[in-house]
Amino acid sequence: MKYSALQIQEHITRGSQLLSLSTNSNHEFAAPEVVELRNIIELHEYQYYVLNHPLISDTEYDQLFALLKSIEAKQPTWVTPNSPTQRVGSSLNKSFNTVQHLVPMLSLENCFSSNDLIEWEKKAKNIVDAGEVQYCIEPKFDGASISLIYENDLLVRATTRGDGVEGEDITNNIKQIRSIPLSAPFSQYGIQQIEIRGEVVMPFKAFRAYNEKLAAQGLAPLANPRNAASGSLRMKDPNEVAKRNLDAFLYHVSYYNLLPGISQASWQLANDEAHTNGKPILTTHSDSLQFLWNIGFKTPNEIKVLVYGIAEVYAQTIAFAEKRDDFPYEIDGLVIKVNDFALQDQLGMTTHHPRWATAFKFKARQATTKLRAVEYQVGRTGAVTPVAKLDPVQVGGVTVSSISIHNEEYIKEKDLQIGDTVLIERAGDVIPQIVRSVIEARDGQEQPIIFTRNCPECESELFKEDGEAVWRCINIECKAQVVEKIIHFVSKDAMDIKSLGEANVRRFYEMGLLQDIPGIYRLNFDQIGQIEGFGQKSKDNLAAAIAASKQQPLHRLIYGLGIRFVGETTAKVLANEVQHLLEYQHKTIESLQLLDDVGHKVAASIFHFFSNEQNIAMLQQLESLGLQLVNTKKNTLETGGLQGQTFLFTGTLNKLKRSEAEAMAEKEGGKILGSVSSKLNYLVVGDDAGSKLEKAKKINTIKIINEDEFLALLAAN
Ligand code: IVH
């Protein structure tokens, strides 16, 4: 354990004290206090990222971090290379330099059965007759391997494996992984330079979140966390890497050298006696894991198992395979290592792999099967998703017979054809994916997949926006979408017809009582009265709620139409712009783009909605049924004194959190923009403002103010 209970307690108390000092504007922080603050933040990062056991709330952590940042901004000479603030905001990677590894990064031999393990041990014993051997067993992490070099206690370089001899320098990106210490007290143990190997993984939770984000952008998801991890490490922008929530396990000390003047013998002795209570630090592999763990590294120390003899190793492979799904990240097997370093040295290595270690691979979560057909499904927004129909196959414990193949581009990218043999993978409980088609298995009978251009439900022509991968059915009456659309139309933020909830919409639709949005206003209440459980009172409530909704303001109706990319704010902008909703029939994409916060993508979507005859007919029906298509009153976005003013915040604010400041501006009727443009009225500048400030200086209509001026502005309104 890196920190004692007493240290933890002291750090927590001191953290609160420093935070309360920061609210006293007379207090000037001194250099030793900043050192303390840094140590406190490091403790909390260690608790959160290495031990998964946070001791304070995220907000308190954010406050400590913001305090450190603001002090460092005022006193740049106090910034140290291992300050927690130095992880974030690293500059872009222009390219990744190739560097040679201090020691080649070898691969491992694979074993798949108890026989393989027996053979492996036999081979080793032919080289060294060692009697019963102690083995250290640990998970084989399925990610991207890395090498870290620490010199004089600082992380100086991190590299990918590359070809094993040379890798790429990814130091900036590795610093975004918070479980990797930027510094560690190696010099206390006489070590001047050390190379540590490990694996970067993307935990399942982060992987799912990442794939959901890709899907929301209409992009195809990644097949497995391993690809996601290695892809993330090679991203140009370290800030993007930070968002991927990667983690890392360090599992091997490949090289170290001692501080000048220390001999190997005196070093070992000193460490044995002075630092580790008589426990050697680097004479066995398990000791090295313990040592690294003690000084703050995330190692498999707590998961490893020490056993004697290969029979026990095999028993452990069975035990671990059963627990495989309990790990929050993917493990694809175990690594079995001869524990004693002296014995490892005697066994040595080939040019390909060490003889003192082997990988035991678990059953693959991959399988091959035939892609027989493609069917199409229509979702709520009209997105048409192709689904591959497969010969049923077992993967990772479940039978898979159909799998989403996302969109047309994905099909092209993966070169999928009907009749192909496809390799599929299911990592953990993640949705199965096609990894690739096995081109080598083609026999010439395969047929290309011709992506449909018509809705599988209503046959209307599909539409695809520029730069998007997804084809959509934009016919608002399309049956497959209609139920979901009605549910959205009556929802709280749209027309807010409470008594007509999701369950009733589905029920009425199934009974043929409700076919489309205008149908809400034509419901036959006599028929509804016949439905079991629908008494007079609920019938009356429903009728009243539907009638009342006719008076809802235009922006709610627009939002309720579910036009893609048109959220509540844009709906208000659209409602304010016209006297009558049908005026949008005559607007061009260019003119729509002139509206606040309406970019090309949104404008194109609005344009296509109002170009569709069925949509226009539906709006006409709604009007004749008594709904408001006329803009009766200006729908103010908010009602405060900053009405119509736009704001953008940049840099670190000292008194307010960014989110608080934004909420305060919005409360007064102000609007927050996402970027600097001529639409911006106020840029509020905190510490460390960067490119936004530079850009704003070039547009002279933008008022550049500081935090105090912003607060004064709020007070004055
Ligand atoms: S030890 C010199 N331990 O598996 C031996 N490797 O298939 C160093 N791997 O290249 C490797 N988990 O990237 C070791 N606990 C673990 C591992 C592990 C995953 C990876 C590593 C290696 C690959 C070989």
XYZ file of C-alpha atoms and ligand atoms in Angstrom:
741
model
C 0.000 0.000 0.000
C 1.415 3.346 -1.006
C -0.081 5.414 1.832
C -0.559 4.644 5.516
C -3.949 5.237 7.163
C -2.444 8.175 9.049
C -1.068 9.751 5.861
C -4.451 9.360 4.196
C -6.216 11.032 7.091
C -3.715 13.903 7.189
C -3.961 14.462 3.436
C -7.748 14.627 3.535
C -7.772 17.138 6.406
C -5.059 19.242 4.825
C -6.916 19.238 1.496
C -10.017 20.754 3.125
C -7.855 23.334 4.906
C -6.172 24.411 1.674
C -9.553 24.669 -0.043
C -10.942 26.895 2.667
C -7.776 29.022 2.567
C -8.415 29.512 -1.141
C -11.725 31.199 -0.445
C -9.899 33.807 1.631
C -8.814 36.347 -0.961
C -6.067 37.669 1.365
C -4.272 34.357 1.456
C -1.259 34.062 -0.829
C -0.269 30.432 -1.344
C 3.395 29.677 -0.663
C 5.549 27.128 -2.485
C 5.445 24.479 0.297
C 1.655 24.605 0.292
C 1.662 23.878 -3.431
C 3.882 20.854 -2.837
C 1.366 19.667 -0.250
C -1.523 20.298 -2.608
C 0.156 18.266 -5.321
C 0.732 15.358 -2.943
C -2.887 15.507 -1.860
C -4.133 15.394 -5.462
C -1.754 12.532 -6.229
C -3.181 10.592 -3.288
C -6.724 11.097 -4.534
C -5.791 10.124 -8.087
C -4.127 6.979 -6.741
C -7.186 6.114 -4.664
C -9.500 6.670 -7.611
C -7.572 5.303 -10.564
C -5.337 2.616 -9.072
C -7.379 1.354 -6.141
C -10.862 2.218 -7.497
C -11.596 3.511 -4.029
C -12.138 7.285 -4.014
C -12.034 9.032 -0.652
C -13.582 12.352 -1.646
C -16.321 13.416 -4.041
C -15.558 14.285 -7.669
C -16.482 17.889 -6.906
C -13.962 18.135 -4.080
C -11.307 16.602 -6.304
C -12.162 19.082 -9.082
C -11.857 21.939 -6.596
C -8.410 20.799 -5.450
C -7.296 20.417 -9.053
C -8.663 23.838 -10.039
C -6.895 25.391 -7.055
C -3.563 23.866 -8.064
C -4.086 25.050 -11.627
C -4.870 28.581 -10.600
C -1.840 28.818 -8.272
C 0.442 27.401 -10.963
C -0.979 29.878 -13.466
C 0.051 32.731 -11.161
C 3.429 31.165 -10.346
C 4.607 29.378 -13.488
C 8.060 28.720 -12.027
C 6.473 26.487 -9.390
C 5.141 24.043 -11.973
C 6.954 20.693 -11.811
C 7.050 18.134 -14.636
C 5.220 15.587 -12.480
C 2.496 17.972 -11.339
C -0.962 16.403 -11.900
C -1.776 19.436 -14.043
C 0.895 18.384 -16.522
C -1.131 15.442 -17.777
C -3.806 17.559 -19.334
C -3.602 19.920 -22.240
C -0.423 18.496 -23.746
C 0.087 19.806 -27.241
C -0.835 17.824 -30.356
C 1.373 14.922 -31.431
C 2.706 15.997 -34.805
C 4.078 12.547 -35.449
C 5.240 9.695 -33.275
C 9.022 9.348 -33.250
C 10.436 5.882 -33.614
C 12.644 4.862 -30.711
C 14.655 1.763 -29.975
C 13.687 -0.259 -26.894
C 16.358 -0.633 -24.204
C 15.577 -4.355 -24.226
C 13.665 -5.979 -27.116
C 9.958 -6.474 -26.387
C 9.467 -10.166 -26.995
C 6.334 -12.121 -27.599
C 5.075 -15.155 -25.683
C 4.577 -18.757 -26.717
C 1.001 -19.968 -26.470
C -0.399 -22.988 -24.646
C -3.989 -24.154 -25.081
C -4.183 -27.352 -22.994
C -2.716 -29.133 -19.998
C -0.530 -31.119 -22.415
C 0.902 -27.927 -23.846
C 1.738 -26.772 -20.325
C 3.401 -30.093 -19.458
C 5.457 -29.910 -22.655
C 6.469 -26.347 -21.904
C 7.689 -27.252 -18.418
C 9.510 -30.317 -19.737
C 11.431 -28.177 -22.214
C 12.422 -25.773 -19.454
C 13.564 -28.600 -17.190
C 15.738 -29.949 -19.975
C 17.673 -26.708 -19.782
C 17.752 -26.259 -16.020
C 17.088 -29.081 -13.613
C 15.341 -27.019 -10.989
C 13.189 -29.480 -9.035
C 9.712 -28.149 -8.279
C 9.354 -24.711 -9.789
C 7.395 -21.827 -8.369
C 5.203 -20.064 -10.933
C 3.515 -16.717 -10.815
C 0.191 -16.721 -12.666
C -1.494 -13.514 -13.733
C -4.113 -12.415 -16.269
C -3.114 -11.911 -19.859
C -4.535 -8.449 -20.460
C -5.999 -8.001 -23.899
C -4.872 -4.551 -24.893
C -1.863 -2.756 -26.299
C 1.567 -3.377 -24.806
C 3.662 -0.443 -23.698
C 7.042 0.251 -22.230
C 7.650 3.005 -19.667
C 11.016 4.464 -18.738
C 11.524 6.321 -15.458
C 14.755 8.224 -14.905
C 15.569 9.986 -11.650
C 12.017 9.229 -10.488
C 10.294 10.828 -13.475
C 8.401 9.207 -16.324
C 10.538 10.256 -19.270
C 9.317 8.077 -22.112
C 6.516 5.739 -23.059
C 6.524 3.646 -26.231
C 4.385 1.195 -28.122
C 5.709 -2.309 -28.780
C 6.129 -1.682 -32.517
C 8.094 -4.527 -34.087
C 9.598 -5.453 -30.714
C 12.904 -3.749 -31.469
C 11.607 -0.263 -32.158
C 8.390 1.339 -31.025
C 6.731 4.729 -31.237
C 7.103 7.457 -28.656
C 3.605 7.979 -27.211
C 4.622 9.730 -23.975
C 2.065 12.545 -24.262
C -0.781 10.118 -24.756
C 0.323 7.799 -21.957
C 0.274 10.744 -19.541
C -3.488 10.880 -20.057
C -3.854 7.535 -18.273
C -4.272 8.572 -14.682
C -3.366 5.228 -13.167
C 0.165 5.610 -14.575
C 2.275 7.654 -12.131
C 4.167 10.615 -13.597
C 6.789 10.023 -10.935
C 7.672 7.353 -8.398
C 10.324 7.241 -5.657
C 12.729 4.812 -7.332
C 15.794 6.723 -6.115
C 14.843 5.884 -2.528
C 15.520 2.313 -3.556
C 18.825 3.131 -5.264
C 17.367 2.907 -8.783
C 18.350 5.586 -11.289
C 16.680 4.260 -14.436
C 14.056 1.551 -14.887
C 12.038 0.159 -17.779
C 8.626 -1.264 -16.974
C 6.357 -3.142 -19.366
C 2.635 -3.352 -19.255
C -0.624 -3.292 -21.116
C -3.028 -0.458 -21.801
C -6.624 -1.646 -21.731
C -9.968 -0.036 -22.381
C -12.335 -1.298 -19.659
C -15.665 -2.640 -20.968
C -17.549 0.290 -19.461
C -15.412 2.815 -21.316
C -15.585 0.698 -24.474
C -19.375 0.600 -24.436
C -19.551 4.355 -23.805
C -17.127 4.985 -26.640
C -19.073 2.822 -29.073
C -22.326 4.543 -28.081
C -20.725 7.871 -28.897
C -19.624 6.578 -32.293
C -23.114 5.246 -32.984
C -24.696 8.609 -32.065
C -22.514 10.190 -34.723
C -23.642 7.583 -37.221
C -20.178 5.985 -37.138
C -19.489 2.292 -36.983
C -18.391 0.940 -33.610
C -15.046 -0.727 -32.973
C -15.001 -4.506 -32.824
C -13.194 -4.948 -29.511
C -11.560 -3.116 -26.605
C -8.099 -4.162 -27.806
C -8.461 -2.269 -31.101
C -9.964 0.640 -29.200
C -6.993 0.739 -26.805
C -4.298 0.556 -29.455
C -6.114 3.039 -31.698
C -6.473 5.462 -28.787
C -2.745 5.392 -28.062
C -1.964 6.662 -31.546
C -4.350 9.612 -31.545
C -2.973 13.023 -32.446
C -4.748 14.886 -29.686
C -3.847 13.823 -26.126
C -7.032 15.508 -24.854
C -9.012 13.021 -26.916
C -7.002 10.175 -25.377
C -7.981 11.484 -21.933
C -11.655 11.133 -22.869
C -11.260 7.445 -23.703
C -10.870 6.409 -20.042
C -8.033 3.991 -20.657
C -6.382 2.034 -17.878
C -3.044 0.244 -17.620
C -1.494 -2.708 -15.815
C 2.266 -2.950 -15.377
C 3.538 -6.513 -15.195
C 7.251 -6.708 -15.941
C 10.502 -4.992 -14.985
C 12.652 -5.466 -18.069
C 15.665 -3.396 -17.107
C 17.047 -1.184 -14.353
C 20.305 0.449 -13.387
C 21.471 1.794 -10.083
C 22.431 5.257 -8.930
C 26.137 6.055 -9.371
C 28.318 4.572 -6.656
C 25.936 1.771 -5.689
C 27.069 -1.776 -6.380
C 24.518 -4.509 -7.094
C 25.486 -6.380 -3.926
C 25.338 -3.413 -1.586
C 22.090 -2.329 -3.233
C 20.358 -5.628 -2.636
C 21.550 -5.708 0.935
C 20.466 -2.143 1.599
C 17.045 -2.777 0.178
C 16.642 -6.015 2.042
C 17.443 -4.396 5.346
C 16.396 -0.807 5.153
C 13.481 -0.426 2.830
C 11.448 -3.531 2.643
C 11.510 -5.013 6.113
C 13.812 -7.752 5.006
C 11.773 -8.547 1.881
C 13.882 -8.367 -1.260
C 12.467 -6.092 -3.953
C 13.776 -7.539 -7.167
C 14.767 -11.174 -6.736
C 11.484 -12.717 -7.841
C 8.784 -11.614 -10.268
C 6.136 -11.521 -7.549
C 8.391 -9.291 -5.418
C 8.775 -6.929 -8.344
C 4.986 -6.712 -8.708
C 4.719 -6.044 -4.979
C 7.476 -3.430 -5.115
C 5.859 -1.552 -8.012
C 2.493 -1.797 -6.279
C 3.954 -0.371 -3.078
C 5.241 2.718 -4.837
C 1.990 3.471 -6.655
C 1.818 1.371 -9.827
C -1.214 -0.598 -10.881
C 0.157 -4.126 -11.190
C -1.594 -7.508 -11.117
C -0.161 -7.830 -7.587
C -3.582 -8.377 -6.031
C -4.793 -10.758 -8.739
C -1.678 -12.883 -9.185
C -1.469 -16.424 -7.835
C 1.723 -18.206 -6.783
C 1.804 -21.990 -7.188
C 4.292 -24.859 -7.321
C 4.361 -27.283 -10.240
C 2.506 -27.425 -13.523
C -0.504 -29.390 -12.188
C -1.389 -26.467 -9.955
C -0.889 -24.118 -12.855
C -3.449 -26.067 -14.860
C -5.924 -26.021 -11.958
C -5.582 -22.246 -11.910
C -6.297 -21.968 -15.636
C -9.667 -23.594 -14.993
C -10.394 -21.378 -11.975
C -9.497 -18.196 -13.875
C -11.477 -19.196 -16.973
C -14.574 -19.422 -14.762
C -13.942 -15.918 -13.391
C -13.109 -14.452 -16.786
C -16.344 -12.488 -17.098
C -15.952 -10.957 -13.653
C -13.068 -8.778 -14.786
C -14.116 -5.266 -15.848
C -11.716 -5.474 -18.783
C -10.955 -8.188 -21.311
C -8.470 -10.910 -20.430
C -7.731 -13.444 -23.126
C -5.749 -15.902 -21.049
C -3.123 -16.182 -18.342
C 0.580 -15.552 -18.350
C 2.597 -18.105 -16.426
C 6.004 -16.910 -15.300
C 8.841 -18.711 -13.551
C 8.941 -16.668 -10.376
C 12.608 -16.733 -9.464
C 14.734 -14.216 -11.381
C 17.901 -16.295 -11.060
C 16.093 -19.223 -12.647
C 14.660 -16.945 -15.328
C 18.207 -15.855 -16.194
C 19.329 -19.455 -16.488
C 16.453 -20.277 -18.826
C 17.061 -17.214 -20.989
C 15.171 -16.472 -24.144
C 14.983 -17.143 -27.851
C 14.868 -14.233 -30.286
C 11.075 -14.558 -30.210
C 10.084 -15.297 -26.609
C 11.413 -15.828 -23.098
C 11.689 -19.510 -22.087
C 10.650 -18.599 -18.542
C 7.129 -17.547 -19.449
C 4.221 -18.818 -21.484
C 0.706 -17.666 -22.282
C -2.242 -19.945 -21.623
C -4.977 -18.853 -24.018
C -8.660 -19.041 -23.098
C -11.256 -20.283 -25.543
C -11.588 -17.693 -28.265
C -14.495 -15.313 -28.117
C -14.357 -15.428 -31.841
C -15.965 -17.813 -34.270
C -16.502 -18.052 -37.993
C -19.844 -18.535 -39.673
C -21.605 -17.799 -42.967
C -23.290 -14.522 -43.793
C -26.504 -15.649 -45.520
C -28.591 -12.518 -46.051
C -29.043 -8.887 -45.091
C -32.274 -7.492 -43.667
C -33.051 -3.880 -42.827
C -34.597 -2.360 -39.716
C -36.049 1.117 -39.261
C -35.469 2.919 -35.977
C -37.271 5.834 -34.307
C -35.446 8.536 -36.227
C -35.949 6.633 -39.450
C -32.362 5.354 -39.461
C -32.200 2.218 -41.553
C -29.826 -0.347 -40.098
C -28.651 -3.371 -42.077
C -28.645 -6.603 -40.113
C -26.595 -9.596 -41.253
C -28.361 -12.939 -40.944
C -25.860 -15.631 -40.009
C -25.764 -19.382 -39.663
C -26.238 -19.656 -35.864
C -22.924 -19.989 -34.058
C -21.725 -20.091 -30.442
C -19.481 -17.192 -29.411
C -18.456 -16.397 -25.846
C -21.270 -18.573 -24.466
C -24.196 -17.279 -26.558
C -25.687 -18.250 -29.896
C -25.449 -15.498 -32.464
C -27.615 -15.622 -35.580
C -27.879 -11.984 -36.564
C -25.587 -9.052 -36.110
C -25.890 -5.358 -36.926
C -23.626 -4.275 -39.752
C -24.349 -0.615 -39.035
C -24.349 1.198 -42.365
C -23.382 1.146 -46.016
C -19.847 2.433 -45.455
C -19.154 -0.208 -42.844
C -20.192 -2.900 -45.324
C -17.813 -1.448 -47.899
C -14.988 -0.992 -45.428
C -15.240 -4.596 -44.246
C -15.817 -5.801 -47.808
C -18.770 -7.947 -46.697
C -20.587 -10.093 -49.231
C -23.519 -12.477 -49.014
C -22.150 -16.005 -48.757
C -18.949 -14.836 -47.058
C -17.368 -16.651 -44.168
C -17.161 -14.035 -41.455
C -15.111 -13.860 -38.277
C -17.254 -12.648 -35.415
C -16.258 -11.628 -31.910
C -18.088 -11.065 -28.676
C -15.914 -9.507 -25.973
C -17.442 -9.753 -22.488
C -21.086 -8.796 -22.640
C -20.392 -6.346 -25.438
C -22.654 -6.615 -28.516
C -21.141 -9.051 -31.029
C -19.358 -7.540 -34.016
C -18.045 -8.760 -37.328
C -14.254 -8.513 -37.201
C -13.751 -9.224 -40.912
C -14.806 -11.386 -43.775
C -12.484 -14.282 -44.498
C -11.600 -13.392 -48.079
C -9.421 -16.515 -48.397
C -12.519 -18.710 -48.011
C -14.401 -17.216 -50.986
C -15.417 -19.604 -53.754
C -16.782 -17.113 -56.269
C -20.426 -17.721 -55.347
C -20.575 -14.664 -53.094
C -22.937 -11.829 -53.965
C -22.326 -8.149 -53.261
C -24.609 -6.487 -50.722
C -26.648 -3.866 -52.526
C -27.800 -1.439 -49.887
C -31.500 -0.734 -50.131
C -32.567 2.724 -51.305
C -36.157 2.274 -50.136
C -37.633 1.977 -46.691
C -38.236 -1.702 -45.906
C -41.475 -0.684 -44.175
C -43.098 2.009 -46.333
C -40.983 1.796 -49.493
C -40.396 5.550 -49.643
C -37.059 6.659 -50.948
C -34.297 6.840 -48.354
C -32.310 10.005 -47.726
C -28.711 10.478 -46.603
C -27.235 13.746 -45.414
C -23.853 14.914 -46.646
C -21.041 13.541 -44.570
C -23.298 11.016 -42.837
C -23.117 7.276 -43.176
C -26.730 6.504 -42.286
C -29.611 6.252 -44.764
C -32.938 7.346 -43.335
C -36.597 7.064 -44.094
C -37.954 10.603 -43.766
C -41.571 9.715 -44.387
C -43.185 10.770 -41.131
C -46.017 8.304 -41.701
C -43.712 5.309 -42.029
C -45.318 2.598 -39.879
C -42.108 1.438 -38.277
C -41.395 4.885 -36.936
C -44.903 6.032 -36.286
C -45.393 4.689 -32.772
C -42.103 6.094 -31.525
C -42.882 9.399 -33.182
C -46.296 9.631 -31.505
C -44.648 8.837 -28.172
C -42.191 11.669 -28.748
C -44.963 14.052 -29.860
C -46.959 13.597 -26.643
C -43.880 13.602 -24.369
C -43.332 16.081 -21.542
C -41.078 18.552 -23.372
C -43.168 18.449 -26.543
C -47.000 18.570 -26.428
C -47.058 17.201 -22.867
C -50.227 15.087 -23.116
C -49.757 13.268 -19.826
C -52.699 10.880 -19.945
C -51.592 9.599 -23.336
C -48.369 7.953 -22.187
C -46.203 5.441 -23.980
C -48.285 2.443 -22.905
C -51.543 3.962 -24.191
C -49.958 4.984 -27.488
C -48.782 1.420 -28.048
C -52.127 -0.022 -26.952
C -54.194 2.284 -29.172
C -51.873 1.636 -32.094
C -52.165 -2.143 -31.715
C -55.969 -1.818 -31.535
C -56.058 0.239 -34.719
C -57.416 3.297 -32.886
C -54.383 5.482 -33.527
C -52.349 5.426 -36.735
C -50.501 8.728 -36.835
C -49.951 12.062 -35.076
C -53.144 13.752 -36.380
C -55.001 10.635 -35.209
C -54.437 11.802 -31.614
C -56.955 14.572 -32.302
C -59.417 12.226 -33.984
C -59.496 9.544 -31.305
C -62.891 7.922 -30.971
C -63.669 8.154 -27.272
C -66.664 5.828 -27.552
C -64.319 3.072 -28.673
C -61.813 3.982 -25.981
C -64.578 3.758 -23.390
C -65.020 0.099 -24.371
C -61.428 -0.765 -23.489
C -61.087 -2.773 -20.352
C -59.908 -0.656 -17.408
C -60.732 2.613 -19.158
C -63.401 4.214 -16.970
C -65.364 7.382 -17.599
C -62.908 9.410 -15.545
C -59.789 8.351 -17.419
C -61.646 8.831 -20.700
C -62.586 12.404 -19.683
C -59.059 13.165 -18.487
C -57.621 11.975 -21.740
C -60.071 13.987 -23.834
C -59.350 17.120 -21.790
C -55.575 16.688 -22.000
C -55.699 16.221 -25.766
C -57.949 19.263 -26.230
C -55.712 21.389 -23.999
C -52.610 20.442 -25.987
C -54.027 22.255 -29.024
C -53.091 25.500 -27.290
C -49.448 24.554 -26.801
C -47.097 27.157 -28.277
C -45.599 26.591 -31.702
C -42.107 25.724 -30.438
C -43.463 22.706 -28.567
C -45.214 21.499 -31.678
C -42.013 21.908 -33.723
C -39.987 20.015 -31.132
C -42.675 17.321 -31.066
C -42.315 16.716 -34.797
C -38.978 15.019 -34.050
C -37.082 16.640 -36.928
C -33.547 15.327 -36.735
C -31.099 17.633 -34.947
C -33.939 19.957 -33.890
C -33.888 20.028 -30.105
C -35.858 22.339 -27.844
C -33.572 25.344 -28.355
C -33.594 25.144 -32.137
C -37.363 24.598 -32.042
C -37.703 27.921 -30.204
C -35.463 29.645 -32.716
C -37.557 28.219 -35.567
C -40.843 29.213 -33.917
C -39.637 32.770 -33.400
C -38.546 33.193 -36.969
C -41.880 32.868 -38.781
C -45.516 33.927 -38.523
C -46.717 30.539 -39.716
C -44.931 27.213 -39.619
C -45.603 26.391 -43.254
C -43.420 29.317 -44.299
C -40.560 26.843 -43.901
C -41.714 25.187 -47.116
C -40.222 28.121 -48.993
C -36.905 28.493 -47.172
C -33.613 27.383 -48.670
C -30.827 25.590 -46.826
C -28.746 28.777 -47.129
C -31.397 30.975 -45.517
C -31.930 28.432 -42.726
C -28.243 28.487 -41.998
C -28.469 32.167 -41.101
C -30.475 31.252 -38.003
C -28.831 31.107 -34.583
C -27.054 27.844 -33.902
C -28.225 26.337 -37.193
C -25.318 24.870 -39.122
C -25.415 23.121 -42.461
C -26.375 19.729 -41.039
C -29.358 21.082 -39.118
C -30.444 23.333 -41.987
C -30.399 20.424 -44.438
C -32.482 18.312 -42.100
C -35.127 21.072 -41.670
C -35.163 21.680 -45.410
C -35.782 18.014 -46.192
C -38.502 17.748 -43.592
C -40.451 20.618 -45.147
C -39.804 19.352 -48.678
C -41.686 16.153 -47.950
C -45.290 16.319 -49.151
C -46.570 13.875 -46.562
C -45.096 15.978 -43.776
C -46.813 19.087 -45.170
C -50.136 17.246 -45.472
C -49.806 16.154 -41.855
C -49.174 19.731 -40.700
C -52.206 20.930 -42.671
C -54.334 18.294 -41.001
C -53.085 19.327 -37.579
C -54.004 22.922 -38.333
C -57.501 21.982 -39.453
C -57.826 19.958 -36.222
C -57.230 23.155 -34.256
C -53.506 23.157 -33.460
C -51.424 26.327 -33.412
C -49.226 26.613 -36.470
C -49.179 30.364 -36.064
C -46.609 32.146 -33.984
C -49.010 33.870 -31.587
C -46.374 35.254 -29.277
C -42.651 35.625 -29.412
C -41.260 32.670 -27.529
C -38.500 34.205 -25.523
C -35.755 31.713 -24.886
C -35.497 32.963 -21.326
C -36.863 36.024 -19.632
C -33.881 37.567 -17.806
C -32.017 40.793 -18.358
C -29.335 39.257 -20.587
C -32.022 38.351 -23.109
C -30.562 37.761 -26.546
C -26.943 38.148 -25.394
C -24.523 35.357 -26.202
C -21.665 34.168 -23.984
C -18.683 31.912 -24.178
C -16.323 31.066 -21.305
C -12.668 30.241 -21.752
C -9.808 29.484 -19.362
C -10.115 28.659 -15.678
C -12.466 30.787 -13.627
C -11.459 31.399 -10.019
C -14.706 32.142 -8.231
C -17.204 30.105 -10.184
C -17.150 26.747 -11.828
C -17.614 26.973 -15.583
C -20.946 25.150 -15.367
C -22.169 27.517 -12.631
C -21.231 30.591 -14.629
C -23.002 29.217 -17.701
C -26.122 28.431 -15.724
C -26.131 31.953 -14.245
C -25.896 33.522 -17.695
C -28.676 31.309 -19.008
C -30.875 32.070 -16.033
C -30.756 35.731 -17.003
C -31.735 34.914 -20.581
C -28.218 34.706 -21.996
C -27.221 31.996 -24.411
C -24.035 29.947 -24.347
C -22.292 29.443 -27.664
C -19.888 26.626 -28.433
C -17.284 28.608 -30.336
C -16.052 32.083 -31.184
C -17.930 33.633 -34.097
C -19.459 36.959 -35.060
C -22.631 35.783 -33.267
C -20.787 36.036 -29.937
C -21.375 39.073 -27.695
C -19.227 38.302 -24.633
C -16.114 36.181 -24.198
C -15.538 35.683 -20.463
C -11.851 35.026 -19.932
C -10.371 33.095 -17.010
C -6.775 32.018 -16.365
C -4.811 30.298 -19.117
C -7.123 31.373 -21.909
C -5.850 30.114 -25.242
C -6.924 30.110 -28.860
C -10.496 31.302 -28.217
C -9.178 34.547 -26.769
C -6.855 35.051 -29.736
C -9.697 34.444 -32.168
C -12.082 36.763 -30.291
C -9.525 39.592 -30.348
C -9.789 39.576 -34.127
C -13.555 40.165 -34.110
C -14.091 43.647 -32.752
C -17.797 43.279 -31.983
C -16.990 40.753 -29.235
C -16.637 42.197 -25.742
C -13.850 40.474 -23.836
C -14.462 40.535 -20.080
C -13.024 38.852 -16.995
C -14.854 36.933 -14.296
C -15.448 39.973 -12.077
C -16.806 41.968 -14.990
C -19.108 39.079 -15.794
C -20.407 39.027 -12.216
C -20.911 42.784 -12.358
C -22.842 42.400 -15.607
C -25.126 39.832 -13.990
C -25.675 42.064 -10.987
C -26.509 45.027 -13.207
C -29.189 43.092 -15.082
S 4.831 -10.680 -19.832
C 9.048 -10.784 -21.890
N 2.489 -10.474 -18.722
O 0.840 -10.578 -24.153
C 7.654 -11.113 -21.547
N 2.617 -10.105 -21.054
O 1.129 -12.469 -26.336
C 6.837 -9.924 -21.337
N 0.483 -9.512 -22.090
O 3.503 -8.969 -25.728
C 5.400 -10.211 -21.401
N -0.715 -9.554 -20.259
O 1.738 -7.520 -24.557
C 3.172 -10.407 -19.867
N 0.489 -10.290 -17.558
C 1.168 -10.214 -18.712
C 0.543 -9.883 -19.924
C 1.316 -9.849 -21.089
C -0.732 -9.323 -21.561
C 0.769 -9.342 -23.529
C 2.067 -8.659 -23.830
C 2.808 -9.605 -24.724
C 1.702 -10.455 -25.254
C 2.186 -11.795 -25.735
